[in-house]
mmCIF file of C-alpha atoms in Angstrom:
data_model
loop_
_atom_site.group_PDB
_atom_site.id
_atom_site.type_symbol
_atom_site.label_atom_id
_atom_site.label_comp_id
_atom_site.label_asym_id
_atom_site.label_seq_id
_atom_site.Cartn_x
_atom_site.Cartn_y
_atom_site.Cartn_z
ATOM 1 C CA MET A 11 123.283 88.247 86.677
ATOM 2 C CA ARG A 12 124.753 91.585 87.900
ATOM 3 C CA VAL A 13 122.236 94.125 89.221
ATOM 4 C CA LEU A 14 122.826 97.633 90.593
ATOM 5 C CA PHE A 15 119.984 98.954 92.758
ATOM 6 C CA ILE A 16 119.760 102.758 93.233
ATOM 7 C CA GLY A 17 117.146 103.944 95.716
ATOM 8 C CA SER A 18 116.031 104.354 99.177
ATOM 9 C CA SER A 19 114.283 102.508 101.965
ATOM 10 C CA PHE A 20 111.867 100.707 99.796
ATOM 11 C CA THR A 21 114.841 98.959 98.334
ATOM 12 C CA THR A 22 116.800 98.335 101.632
ATOM 13 C CA GLY A 23 113.764 97.598 103.872
ATOM 14 C CA ASN A 24 113.637 93.963 105.052
ATOM 15 C CA ASN A 25 116.886 93.283 103.184
ATOM 16 C CA MET A 26 114.753 92.908 100.056
ATOM 17 C CA THR A 27 117.688 92.467 97.737
ATOM 18 C CA ASP A 28 118.947 89.600 99.901
ATOM 19 C CA VAL A 29 115.463 87.967 99.749
ATOM 20 C CA LEU A 30 115.667 88.412 95.954
ATOM 21 C CA ARG A 31 119.148 86.718 95.928
ATOM 22 C CA GLU A 32 117.766 83.797 97.925
ATOM 23 C CA LEU A 33 114.867 83.338 95.554
ATOM 24 C CA VAL A 34 117.339 83.275 92.691
ATOM 25 C CA GLU A 35 119.619 80.758 94.385
ATOM 26 C CA SER A 36 116.634 78.542 95.090
ATOM 27 C CA ALA A 37 116.110 78.448 91.300
ATOM 28 C CA GLY A 38 119.694 77.351 90.822
ATOM 29 C CA GLN A 39 120.943 80.643 89.515
ATOM 30 C CA GLN A 40 123.057 83.300 90.811
ATOM 31 C CA LEU A 41 122.618 87.072 91.474
ATOM 32 C CA GLU A 42 125.198 89.710 92.353
ATOM 33 C CA ALA A 43 123.585 92.862 93.776
ATOM 34 C CA ARG A 44 125.084 96.153 94.732
ATOM 35 C CA LEU A 45 123.142 98.874 96.467
ATOM 36 C CA VAL A 46 123.480 102.638 96.253
ATOM 37 C CA THR A 47 120.808 103.898 98.655
ATOM 38 C CA ARG A 48 119.997 106.725 101.019
ATOM 39 C CA ASN A 49 116.737 107.023 102.979
ATOM 40 C CA ASP A 50 114.177 109.473 101.652
ATOM 41 C CA SER A 51 116.329 110.130 98.606
ATOM 42 C CA THR A 52 114.948 110.997 95.106
ATOM 43 C CA LEU A 53 116.501 110.075 91.878
ATOM 44 C CA HIS A 54 117.229 113.757 91.456
ATOM 45 C CA HIS A 55 119.425 113.422 94.563
ATOM 46 C CA HIS A 56 121.194 110.387 93.378
ATOM 47 C CA TRP A 57 121.924 111.987 90.005
ATOM 48 C CA TYR A 58 123.675 114.964 91.527
ATOM 49 C CA ASN A 59 124.765 114.002 95.075
ATOM 50 C CA SER A 60 125.922 110.381 95.554
ATOM 51 C CA GLU A 61 127.891 107.594 94.072
ATOM 52 C CA ALA A 62 125.103 106.430 91.845
ATOM 53 C CA VAL A 63 126.484 107.702 88.515
ATOM 54 C CA PRO A 64 129.965 106.538 89.217
ATOM 55 C CA ALA A 65 128.753 103.106 89.936
ATOM 56 C CA ILE A 66 126.874 102.955 86.713
ATOM 57 C CA ASP A 67 130.122 104.004 84.953
ATOM 58 C CA GLU A 68 131.778 100.932 86.268
ATOM 59 C CA GLU A 69 129.969 99.087 83.612
ATOM 60 C CA GLY A 70 129.250 95.307 83.664
ATOM 61 C CA TRP A 71 125.724 95.635 84.920
ATOM 62 C CA ASP A 72 123.099 93.678 83.282
ATOM 63 C CA TYR A 73 120.340 95.772 84.907
ATOM 64 C CA VAL A 74 120.206 99.025 86.956
ATOM 65 C CA VAL A 75 117.144 99.380 89.070
ATOM 66 C CA LEU A 76 115.931 102.877 89.777
ATOM 67 C CA GLN A 77 113.744 103.659 92.803
ATOM 68 C CA ASP A 78 112.453 107.056 93.279
ATOM 69 C CA HIS A 79 111.038 108.523 96.561
ATOM 70 C CA SER A 80 107.729 106.897 97.222
ATOM 71 C CA LEU A 81 105.758 110.153 96.811
ATOM 72 C CA GLN A 82 107.561 111.496 93.782
ATOM 73 C CA ALA A 83 105.073 110.045 91.324
ATOM 74 C CA LEU A 84 102.327 112.010 92.972
ATOM 75 C CA ARG A 85 104.088 115.127 93.957
ATOM 76 C CA ARG A 86 106.554 115.694 91.139
ATOM 77 C CA PRO A 87 105.915 113.263 88.305
ATOM 78 C CA GLU A 88 107.774 115.507 85.897
ATOM 79 C CA ALA A 89 110.857 114.947 88.020
ATOM 80 C CA LEU A 90 110.408 111.236 87.932
ATOM 81 C CA GLU A 91 110.152 111.284 84.208
ATOM 82 C CA GLU A 92 113.211 113.590 83.790
ATOM 83 C CA PHE A 93 115.622 111.680 85.922
ATOM 84 C CA ALA A 94 114.320 108.328 84.779
ATOM 85 C CA GLY A 95 115.402 109.589 81.312
ATOM 86 C CA LEU A 96 118.761 110.785 82.384
ATOM 87 C CA PHE A 97 119.616 107.651 84.167
ATOM 88 C CA ALA A 98 118.333 105.374 81.522
ATOM 89 C CA GLU A 99 120.377 107.067 78.865
ATOM 90 C CA ARG A 100 123.558 106.700 80.989
ATOM 91 C CA ILE A 101 122.783 103.057 81.837
ATOM 92 C CA ARG A 102 122.321 102.191 78.224
ATOM 93 C CA VAL A 103 125.523 103.782 77.242
ATOM 94 C CA ARG A 104 127.386 101.664 79.710
ATOM 95 C CA GLY A 105 125.679 98.493 78.331
ATOM 96 C CA GLY A 106 122.971 97.920 80.958
ATOM 97 C CA LYS A 107 119.262 98.003 80.869
ATOM 98 C CA PRO A 108 117.312 100.419 83.084
ATOM 99 C CA VAL A 109 114.478 99.173 85.250
ATOM 100 C CA LEU A 110 111.987 101.403 87.137
ATOM 101 C CA TYR A 111 110.868 100.087 90.565
ATOM 102 C CA MET A 112 107.205 100.936 90.591
ATOM 103 C CA SER A 113 106.086 101.583 94.184
ATOM 104 C CA TRP A 114 102.634 102.036 95.812
ATOM 105 C CA PRO A 115 100.643 104.701 97.506
ATOM 106 C CA ARG A 116 100.182 105.146 101.325
ATOM 107 C CA GLN A 117 97.861 102.586 102.818
ATOM 108 C CA HIS A 118 95.311 105.341 103.853
ATOM 109 C CA HIS A 119 95.233 106.793 100.368
ATOM 110 C CA PRO A 120 94.012 103.943 98.154
ATOM 111 C CA GLU A 121 92.547 106.545 95.706
ATOM 112 C CA ASP A 122 96.095 107.118 94.551
ATOM 113 C CA TRP A 123 96.728 103.643 93.175
ATOM 114 C CA ASP A 124 95.973 104.440 89.498
ATOM 115 C CA ALA A 125 97.960 107.700 89.441
ATOM 116 C CA VAL A 126 101.058 105.999 90.915
ATOM 117 C CA CYS A 127 100.766 103.116 88.499
ATOM 118 C CA GLU A 128 100.232 105.214 85.369
ATOM 119 C CA ARG A 129 102.931 107.784 86.158
ATOM 120 C CA TYR A 130 105.533 104.936 86.488
ATOM 121 C CA LEU A 131 104.310 103.510 83.140
ATOM 122 C CA GLN A 132 104.508 106.987 81.501
ATOM 123 C CA ALA A 133 108.081 107.309 82.830
ATOM 124 C CA ALA A 134 108.979 103.925 81.423
ATOM 125 C CA ARG A 135 107.598 104.722 78.074
ATOM 126 C CA GLY A 136 109.297 108.082 78.006
ATOM 127 C CA SER A 137 112.746 106.796 78.950
ATOM 128 C CA GLY A 138 112.596 103.366 77.289
ATOM 129 C CA SER A 139 113.022 101.571 80.556
ATOM 130 C CA LEU A 140 111.708 98.211 81.705
ATOM 131 C CA VAL A 141 109.268 98.208 84.774
ATOM 132 C CA ALA A 142 109.340 96.009 87.738
ATOM 133 C CA PRO A 143 105.585 96.454 88.579
ATOM 134 C CA ALA A 144 105.713 95.832 92.335
ATOM 135 C CA GLY A 145 102.933 98.367 92.902
ATOM 136 C CA MET A 146 100.669 96.589 90.465
ATOM 137 C CA ALA A 147 101.408 93.229 92.029
ATOM 138 C CA TRP A 148 100.620 94.726 95.386
ATOM 139 C CA LYS A 149 97.282 96.013 94.063
ATOM 140 C CA ARG A 150 96.487 92.702 92.514
ATOM 141 C CA VAL A 151 97.108 90.833 95.859
ATOM 142 C CA LEU A 152 95.156 93.328 97.908
ATOM 143 C CA ASP A 153 92.224 93.293 95.429
ATOM 144 C CA GLU A 154 92.061 89.623 95.565
ATOM 145 C CA ASN A 155 92.981 89.125 99.229
ATOM 146 C CA PRO A 156 91.648 92.069 101.405
ATOM 147 C CA ASP A 157 92.713 90.305 104.522
ATOM 148 C CA VAL A 158 96.398 90.245 103.569
ATOM 149 C CA CYS A 159 98.534 93.018 105.078
ATOM 150 C CA LEU A 160 101.539 94.210 102.960
ATOM 151 C CA TYR A 161 102.323 97.478 104.855
ATOM 152 C CA ALA A 162 104.368 98.133 107.877
ATOM 153 C CA PRO A 163 102.755 99.963 110.815
ATOM 154 C CA ASP A 164 103.812 103.238 109.249
ATOM 155 C CA ARG A 165 101.336 102.604 106.461
ATOM 156 C CA ASN A 166 104.038 103.344 103.886
ATOM 157 C CA HIS A 167 106.886 100.970 103.970
ATOM 158 C CA PRO A 168 106.531 97.312 103.240
ATOM 159 C CA ASN A 169 106.405 94.587 106.006
ATOM 160 C CA PHE A 170 108.357 91.441 105.290
ATOM 161 C CA ALA A 171 105.395 89.974 103.290
ATOM 162 C CA GLY A 172 105.321 93.144 101.195
ATOM 163 C CA SER A 173 109.087 92.948 100.509
ATOM 164 C CA TYR A 174 108.703 89.202 99.556
ATOM 165 C CA LEU A 175 106.161 90.092 97.026
ATOM 166 C CA VAL A 176 108.473 92.835 95.705
ATOM 167 C CA ALA A 177 111.349 90.335 95.360
ATOM 168 C CA CYS A 178 109.080 87.780 93.515
ATOM 169 C CA THR A 179 108.183 90.684 91.049
ATOM 170 C CA PHE A 180 111.755 91.410 90.495
ATOM 171 C CA TYR A 181 112.601 87.809 89.911
ATOM 172 C CA ALA A 182 109.814 87.637 87.205
ATOM 173 C CA THR A 183 111.021 90.830 85.678
ATOM 174 C CA LEU A 184 114.752 90.295 85.567
ATOM 175 C CA PHE A 185 114.683 86.542 84.739
ATOM 176 C CA GLY A 186 111.514 86.443 82.612
ATOM 177 C CA ALA A 187 110.285 83.424 84.553
ATOM 178 C CA SER A 188 107.741 82.530 87.031
ATOM 179 C CA PRO A 189 108.826 82.586 90.724
ATOM 180 C CA GLU A 190 106.223 79.908 91.453
ATOM 181 C CA GLY A 191 107.710 77.050 93.525
ATOM 182 C CA LEU A 192 110.783 79.024 94.714
ATOM 183 C CA SER A 193 111.760 79.318 98.355
ATOM 184 C CA ASN A 194 109.519 80.678 101.057
ATOM 185 C CA GLU A 195 112.016 80.159 103.817
ATOM 186 C CA LEU A 196 114.614 82.963 103.805
ATOM 187 C CA ALA A 197 117.558 83.730 105.963
ATOM 188 C CA HIS A 198 117.561 87.358 104.873
ATOM 189 C CA SER A 199 119.798 88.552 107.679
ATOM 190 C CA PRO A 200 122.505 86.856 109.727
ATOM 191 C CA GLY A 201 120.931 84.250 112.075
ATOM 192 C CA VAL A 202 117.368 85.164 111.344
ATOM 193 C CA LYS A 203 115.237 82.797 109.204
ATOM 194 C CA THR A 204 111.743 84.042 108.195
ATOM 195 C CA VAL A 205 109.200 81.744 106.689
ATOM 196 C CA VAL A 206 106.393 83.018 104.525
ATOM 197 C CA GLN A 207 103.352 80.779 104.952
ATOM 198 C CA PRO A 208 103.355 78.375 102.028
ATOM 199 C CA GLY A 209 99.882 79.221 100.750
ATOM 200 C CA LEU A 210 100.555 82.930 100.990
ATOM 201 C CA ALA A 211 103.857 82.563 99.221
ATOM 202 C CA ALA A 212 102.154 80.705 96.505
ATOM 203 C CA ARG A 213 99.608 83.544 95.997
ATOM 204 C CA PHE A 214 102.363 86.055 95.949
ATOM 205 C CA GLN A 215 104.416 84.117 93.426
ATOM 206 C CA ALA A 216 101.429 83.609 91.084
ATOM 207 C CA ALA A 217 100.354 87.276 91.413
ATOM 208 C CA ALA A 218 103.877 88.604 90.595
ATOM 209 C CA TRP A 219 104.235 86.407 87.525
ATOM 210 C CA ALA A 220 100.635 87.269 86.313
ATOM 211 C CA THR A 221 101.381 90.978 86.719
ATOM 212 C CA VAL A 222 104.663 90.907 84.886
ATOM 213 C CA GLN A 223 103.155 88.863 82.060
ATOM 214 C CA GLY A 224 100.372 91.378 81.721
ATOM 215 C CA LEU A 225 102.853 94.429 81.617
ATOM 216 C CA GLU A 226 103.016 94.566 77.856
ATOM 217 C CA LYS A 227 99.290 95.753 77.708
ATOM 218 C CA ASP A 228 99.827 98.049 80.649
ATOM 219 C CA LEU A 229 102.808 99.857 78.880
ATOM 220 C CA ARG A 230 100.426 100.591 75.998
ATOM 221 C CA GLY A 231 98.343 102.684 78.456
ATOM 222 C CA ASP A 232 95.963 100.568 80.460
ATOM 223 C CA CYS A 233 96.892 100.397 84.058
ATOM 224 C CA ARG A 234 94.047 98.433 85.420
#
């Protein structure tokens, strides 16, 4: 599978795409991932000011993942919808499938969960995109396990556990299969091996799969 990721630090943090690749390999499959990223960028920026569109035009991508700035869904939801639509049309013309990377609110603003979720779902409906519901998987895990920490110290970016949960959600979304039983030992950077505690990894894998399975209902308008 060939996947192009367009986004910013939520995509690059903790080498999330390398974690995803290792999950895929532990399932006996292969993933080729290319990144077009810039910290703090929006999809608006990527549309006009980077190599994102030329990368899409190379063709041959099974999926193109679109990650907007983490606050865009709250501050400028109309821009999220507009550029999700522009990118999705371009991606489909080139033979790929667009996927929106649903993010999450700041840790100290839990009241924003439903707004972030619904605005990504609305953008997906409007653009005809798939959704990798990472934010919904995060909410499921945090609701069921209040003691689990997914945030980095800045209360915005994911820590490694958060990125592992994101990667599990992408596996379930892109491959249409459960990540349950896949690797929890990841050499996601040269010479560094990170182990997600087995019980925690199992909870994350199950949450990711349950969230993706329930997405058909959510895309009809029920975010909770």
